[in-house]
Coordinates of C-alpha atoms in Angstrom, one line a residue:
X1 CA -17.1 -23.6 9.8
X2 CA -16.4 -21.6 12.9
X3 CA -14.2 -18.5 12.8
X4 CA -11.4 -20.4 14.7
X5 CA -11.7 -23.2 12.2
X6 CA -11.4 -20.7 9.3
X7 CA -8.4 -19.0 11.0
X8 CA -6.6 -22.3 11.5
X9 CA -7.2 -23.4 7.9
X10 CA -6.0 -20.0 6.6
X11 CA -2.9 -20.2 8.8
X12 CA -2.1 -23.7 7.6
X13 CA -2.4 -22.8 3.9
X14 CA -0.4 -19.5 4.2
X15 CA 2.2 -21.2 6.5
X16 CA 3.3 -23.3 3.5
X17 CA 3.9 -20.4 1.2
X18 CA 7.5 -18.8 1.4
X19 CA 7.5 -15.3 2.8
X20 CA 8.7 -13.8 -0.6
X21 CA 5.8 -15.5 -2.3
X22 CA 3.3 -13.9 0.2
X23 CA 4.8 -10.4 -0.5
X24 CA 4.6 -10.9 -4.3
X25 CA 1.2 -12.3 -4.0
X26 CA 0.1 -9.1 -2.2
X27 CA 1.8 -6.9 -4.8
X28 CA 0.0 -8.8 -7.7
X29 CA -3.3 -8.5 -5.8
X30 CA -3.0 -4.8 -5.5
X31 CA -2.2 -4.3 -9.1
X32 CA -4.6 -6.9 -10.4
X33 CA -7.5 -5.1 -8.7
X34 CA -6.4 -1.9 -10.0
X35 CA -6.3 -3.3 -13.6
X36 CA -9.7 -4.9 -13.2
X37 CA -11.6 -1.8 -11.8
X38 CA -11.7 0.0 -15.2
X39 CA -14.0 -2.7 -16.5
X40 CA -16.9 -1.0 -14.7
X41 CA -15.8 2.6 -15.3
X42 CA -18.5 3.0 -18.0
X43 CA -21.2 2.2 -15.5
X44 CA -20.0 3.8 -12.3
X45 CA -16.8 5.8 -13.0
X46 CA -13.8 5.9 -10.8
X47 CA -15.7 7.4 -8.0
X48 CA -18.2 4.5 -7.9
X49 CA -15.4 2.0 -7.9
X50 CA -13.7 3.8 -5.0
X51 CA -16.9 3.8 -2.9
X52 CA -17.6 0.1 -3.4
X53 CA -14.1 -0.9 -2.9
X54 CA -13.7 1.0 0.4
X55 CA -17.1 0.0 1.7
X56 CA -16.6 -3.7 0.9
X57 CA -13.1 -3.7 2.2
X58 CA -14.1 -1.9 5.3
X59 CA -16.9 -4.4 6.1
X60 CA -14.6 -7.3 5.6
X61 CA -11.8 -5.9 7.7
X62 CA -14.3 -5.1 10.5
X63 CA -15.4 -8.8 10.4
X64 CA -11.8 -10.0 10.6
X65 CA -10.7 -7.3 13.2
X66 CA -13.7 -7.1 15.5
X67 CA -13.0 -4.5 18.2
X68 CA -12.5 -6.0 21.7
X69 CA -13.7 -4.3 24.9
X70 CA -10.1 -4.0 26.1
X71 CA -9.0 -1.9 23.1
X72 CA -12.2 0.3 22.7
X73 CA -10.5 3.0 24.9
X74 CA -7.5 3.2 22.8
X75 CA -9.6 3.5 19.6
X76 CA -11.5 6.4 21.2
X77 CA -8.2 8.1 22.3
X78 CA -6.8 7.8 18.7
X79 CA -10.0 8.7 16.9
X80 CA -8.4 11.8 15.5
X81 CA -5.7 9.8 14.0
X82 CA -8.2 7.2 12.6
X83 CA -10.2 9.9 11.0
X84 CA -7.1 11.5 9.5
X85 CA -6.0 8.1 8.1
X86 CA -9.4 7.6 6.6
X87 CA -9.5 11.0 5.0
X88 CA -6.1 10.4 3.3
X89 CA -7.2 7.0 2.1
X90 CA -10.3 8.5 0.5
X91 CA -8.2 11.2 -1.2
X92 CA -5.7 8.6 -2.3
X93 CA -8.1 6.1 -3.8
X94 CA -10.1 8.8 -5.6
X95 CA -7.0 10.3 -7.2
X96 CA -5.5 6.9 -8.0
X97 CA -8.5 5.5 -9.8
X98 CA -9.2 8.7 -11.5
X99 CA -5.6 8.8 -12.8
X100 CA -5.9 5.2 -14.2
X101 CA -8.8 6.5 -16.3
X102 CA -6.4 8.9 -18.1
X103 CA -2.9 7.4 -18.1
X104 CA -1.5 3.8 -18.1
X105 CA -1.6 1.9 -14.8
X106 CA 2.2 1.3 -14.8
X107 CA 2.7 5.0 -15.0
X108 CA 0.2 5.7 -12.1
X109 CA 1.8 3.1 -9.9
X110 CA 5.3 4.4 -10.5
X111 CA 4.5 8.0 -9.7
X112 CA 2.3 6.9 -6.7
X113 CA 5.4 5.0 -5.5
X114 CA 7.3 8.3 -5.2
X115 CA 5.2 9.4 -2.2
X116 CA 6.5 6.8 0.2
X117 CA 9.9 6.9 -1.5
X118 CA 10.4 10.5 -0.6
X119 CA 9.5 9.7 3.0
X120 CA 12.1 7.0 3.0
X121 CA 14.7 9.5 1.9
X122 CA 13.5 12.3 4.1
X123 CA 15.6 11.3 7.1
X124 CA 18.7 10.7 5.2
X125 CA 21.8 12.5 6.3
X126 CA 24.4 10.9 4.0
X127 CA 25.6 12.1 0.5
X128 CA 25.3 8.5 -0.7
X129 CA 21.5 8.6 -0.3
X130 CA 21.4 11.1 -3.2
X131 CA 22.0 8.1 -5.6
X132 CA 18.5 6.6 -5.2
X133 CA 17.0 10.1 -5.3
X134 CA 18.7 10.8 -8.6
X135 CA 17.7 7.4 -10.0
X136 CA 14.1 8.0 -9.1
X137 CA 14.2 11.5 -10.7
X138 CA 15.7 10.0 -13.8
X139 CA 13.0 7.3 -13.9
X140 CA 10.2 9.8 -13.8
X141 CA 11.8 11.9 -16.5
X142 CA 12.0 8.8 -18.8
X143 CA 8.3 7.9 -17.8
X144 CA 7.1 11.3 -18.7
X145 CA 8.9 11.9 -22.0
X146 CA 9.5 8.4 -23.2
X147 CA 7.3 8.1 -26.2
X148 CA 3.7 7.4 -25.3
X149 CA 2.0 10.8 -24.4
X150 CA 0.7 11.0 -20.9
X151 CA -2.4 13.1 -20.1
X152 CA -1.3 16.1 -17.9
X153 CA -4.5 15.7 -15.9
X154 CA -3.7 12.1 -15.2
X155 CA -0.2 12.9 -14.2
X156 CA -1.5 15.6 -11.7
X157 CA -3.9 13.1 -10.2
X158 CA -1.1 10.5 -9.9
X159 CA 1.1 12.9 -8.0
X160 CA -1.9 13.9 -5.8
X161 CA -2.2 10.1 -5.0
X162 CA 1.4 10.0 -4.1
X163 CA 1.1 13.0 -1.7
X164 CA -2.0 11.4 -0.1
X165 CA -0.2 8.0 0.3
X166 CA 2.7 9.7 1.8
X167 CA 0.6 11.5 4.3
X168 CA -1.3 8.2 5.1
X169 CA 2.0 6.5 5.9
X170 CA 2.9 9.1 8.5
X171 CA -0.6 9.1 10.1
X172 CA -1.0 5.3 10.0
X173 CA 2.4 4.7 11.6
X174 CA 1.1 6.8 14.5
X175 CA -2.2 4.9 14.5
X176 CA -0.4 1.5 14.5
X177 CA 1.5 2.6 17.6
X178 CA -1.6 3.6 19.5
X179 CA -4.1 0.8 18.5
X180 CA -3.3 -2.9 18.5
X181 CA -4.2 -5.2 15.7
X182 CA -5.9 -4.0 12.6
X183 CA -8.9 -2.4 14.3
X184 CA -7.8 1.1 13.5
X185 CA -7.2 0.2 9.9
X186 CA -10.8 -1.3 9.6
X187 CA -12.3 1.9 11.1
X188 CA -10.2 4.1 8.9
X189 CA -11.4 2.3 5.8
X190 CA -15.0 2.6 6.7
X191 CA -14.5 6.2 7.4
X192 CA -12.9 6.7 4.0
X193 CA -15.9 4.9 2.4
X194 CA -18.3 7.3 4.2
X195 CA -16.3 10.3 3.0
X196 CA -16.3 9.0 -0.6
X197 CA -20.0 8.1 -0.6
X198 CA -21.5 11.5 -1.6
X199 CA -19.1 11.8 -4.6
X200 CA -19.6 8.1 -5.6
X201 CA -23.3 8.2 -5.4
X202 CA -23.5 11.5 -7.3
X203 CA -21.6 10.0 -10.2
X204 CA -22.9 6.4 -10.3
X205 CA -26.4 6.5 -8.8
X206 CA -28.4 3.3 -9.0
X207 CA -25.7 1.6 -11.2
X208 CA -23.8 0.9 -7.9
X209 CA -26.4 -1.8 -7.3
X210 CA -25.9 -3.6 -10.6
X211 CA -24.9 -7.3 -9.9
X212 CA -22.0 -7.0 -12.5
X213 CA -20.6 -3.8 -10.8
X214 CA -21.0 -5.4 -7.4
X215 CA -19.3 -8.6 -8.5
X216 CA -16.3 -6.7 -9.9
X217 CA -16.1 -4.5 -6.9
X218 CA -15.9 -7.5 -4.5
X219 CA -13.0 -8.9 -6.5
X220 CA -11.3 -5.5 -6.5
X221 CA -11.8 -5.1 -2.7
X222 CA -10.5 -8.5 -1.9
X223 CA -7.7 -8.5 -4.3
X224 CA -6.5 -4.9 -3.6
X225 CA -7.1 -4.6 0.1
X226 CA -8.1 -7.7 2.2
X227 CA -5.7 -10.2 0.5
X228 CA -2.5 -8.1 0.3
X229 CA -3.1 -6.9 3.8
X230 CA -3.4 -10.4 5.2
X231 CA -0.5 -11.8 3.1
X232 CA 1.8 -8.9 3.9
X233 CA 1.0 -9.1 7.7
X234 CA 2.1 -12.7 7.7
X235 CA 5.2 -12.1 5.6
X236 CA 6.3 -9.3 7.9
X237 CA 6.3 -11.8 10.8
X238 CA 9.0 -13.9 8.9
X239 CA 11.3 -11.4 7.0
X240 CA 13.0 -8.2 7.9
X241 CA 11.4 -4.9 6.7
X242 CA 14.3 -4.3 4.4
X243 CA 13.6 -7.5 2.5
X244 CA 10.0 -6.6 2.3
X245 CA 10.9 -3.3 0.9
X246 CA 13.0 -4.9 -1.8
X247 CA 10.2 -7.2 -2.9
X248 CA 7.5 -4.4 -2.9
X249 CA 9.8 -2.3 -5.2
X250 CA 8.5 -4.5 -7.9
X251 CA 5.1 -2.9 -7.7
X252 CA 5.5 -0.3 -10.5
X253 CA 6.7 -3.0 -12.9
X254 CA 3.9 -5.4 -11.9
X255 CA 1.4 -2.5 -12.4
X256 CA 2.7 -1.9 -15.9
X257 CA 2.5 -5.6 -16.7
X258 CA -1.1 -5.9 -15.6
X259 CA -1.9 -2.7 -17.5
X260 CA -0.6 -4.3 -20.6
X261 CA -2.1 -7.7 -20.2
X262 CA -5.6 -6.7 -18.9
X263 CA -6.1 -3.2 -20.2
X264 CA -4.0 -3.3 -23.3
X265 CA -2.0 -0.2 -22.2
X266 CA 1.3 -0.1 -24.1
X267 CA 4.3 1.9 -23.0
X268 CA 7.4 2.8 -25.0
X269 CA 10.7 1.2 -24.2
X270 CA 12.1 4.3 -22.5
X271 CA 9.0 4.4 -20.2
X272 CA 9.6 0.7 -19.3
X273 CA 13.2 1.7 -18.5
X274 CA 11.9 4.6 -16.4
X275 CA 9.7 2.1 -14.4
X276 CA 12.6 -0.2 -13.9
X277 CA 14.8 2.8 -12.8
X278 CA 12.4 3.8 -10.1
X279 CA 12.3 0.2 -8.8
X280 CA 16.1 0.1 -8.8
X281 CA 16.1 3.4 -6.8
X282 CA 13.9 1.9 -4.1
X283 CA 16.1 -1.2 -3.9
X284 CA 19.2 0.9 -3.6
X285 CA 17.6 3.0 -0.9
X286 CA 16.7 -0.1 1.0
X287 CA 20.2 -1.7 0.8
X288 CA 21.9 1.6 1.7
X289 CA 19.6 2.0 4.7
X290 CA 20.3 -1.5 5.9
X291 CA 24.0 -0.9 5.7
X292 CA 23.6 2.3 7.7
X293 CA 21.6 0.6 10.4
X294 CA 24.1 -2.2 10.8
X295 CA 26.9 0.4 11.1
X296 CA 24.9 2.4 13.7
X297 CA 24.3 -0.7 15.8
X298 CA 28.0 -1.6 15.8
X299 CA 28.9 1.8 17.0
X300 CA 26.3 2.0 19.8
X301 CA 26.4 -1.6 21.0
X302 CA 29.7 -3.2 20.1
X303 CA 29.7 -7.0 20.8
X304 CA 26.1 -7.0 21.8
X305 CA 23.5 -9.1 20.0
X306 CA 20.7 -7.2 18.2
X307 CA 17.2 -7.4 19.6
X308 CA 14.7 -7.7 16.8
X309 CA 11.2 -6.5 17.4
X310 CA 8.3 -8.4 16.0
X311 CA 6.7 -6.6 13.1
X312 CA 3.0 -6.9 12.9
X313 CA 0.1 -4.5 12.3
X314 CA 0.1 -3.8 16.1
X315 CA 3.8 -3.6 16.6
X316 CA 5.2 -1.3 14.0
X317 CA 8.9 -0.1 14.1
X318 CA 9.0 3.4 15.7
X319 CA 10.4 5.9 13.3
X320 CA 12.6 7.3 16.0
X321 CA 14.1 4.0 16.8
X322 CA 15.0 2.9 13.3
X323 CA 15.6 4.6 10.0
X324 CA 13.0 4.1 7.3
X325 CA 14.8 2.1 4.6
X326 CA 12.2 1.5 2.1
X327 CA 9.0 3.1 1.0
X328 CA 6.8 0.6 2.8
X329 CA 8.8 -0.1 6.0
X330 CA 6.7 2.3 8.1
X331 CA 3.2 1.5 6.8
X332 CA 3.4 -2.1 6.2
X333 CA 0.9 -3.6 3.7
X334 CA -0.3 -1.6 0.9
X335 CA -4.0 -0.8 0.8

């Protein structure tokens, strides 16, 4: 089948799925891949999984977003941004998967979620925005002291992943404004794979070529990177970013559920409550931010209809033009 034929077939199938279903499918894909990866930790460790996931995802994304001659100049002009995004991706993936080796996936996903959540609140100027911040802080306290002991090293790695992900959001927002389509993302993922290669090869060696390891790595790469990116990209064409933010707030809870079902990782009731509290904090921040935007628009343009920009990977909302109202409004799909 030709590439155009495959594109039409994909569009036809995805077009029949409601936008919320696409977002939830992307969320489940990310967490399913994260839960599946530990199956090959005994052979290649977290570093080997990261190398294979990034390499496979980067190749697949390059096949999908083949650079065009008309955009090669913009890629060259933004190469510093692309390299920075790739470095942050490598750091995020290495910290995230190493954390999953030590503490439950639900805890890692919740703490990682705090990185973009802090960015979402960073531009707030209202006292009311302290509510979601307090909810998130309370959720983390419940998670850390709720019953099942959490390894301090795993917690540190999860916080490192959160910091890297927050940095990636800021850098990728700039990259999306300077490079059309997903070409910048594809090159950033390949660069991240190259950066993680020495660490991954040193820890895994020839085990990286094991058919079982490669098979799991392909599933992880497709489920955690290619599939959610594609689904979320289509969803963002149909729903506002605030709705997208509310739906993706379920990610910590989905991570905890997959950790329980696939990895057998149990959490105490207070820790489940902590995960739910962090998700509620994100939803609250999203709804408060949406209300603030509507009020600002009425003050600036009374009686004028709102012009809505299309939201795709090549047309991201400019942070100077609109408030960030959810942890994922700026960076779009999760990688």
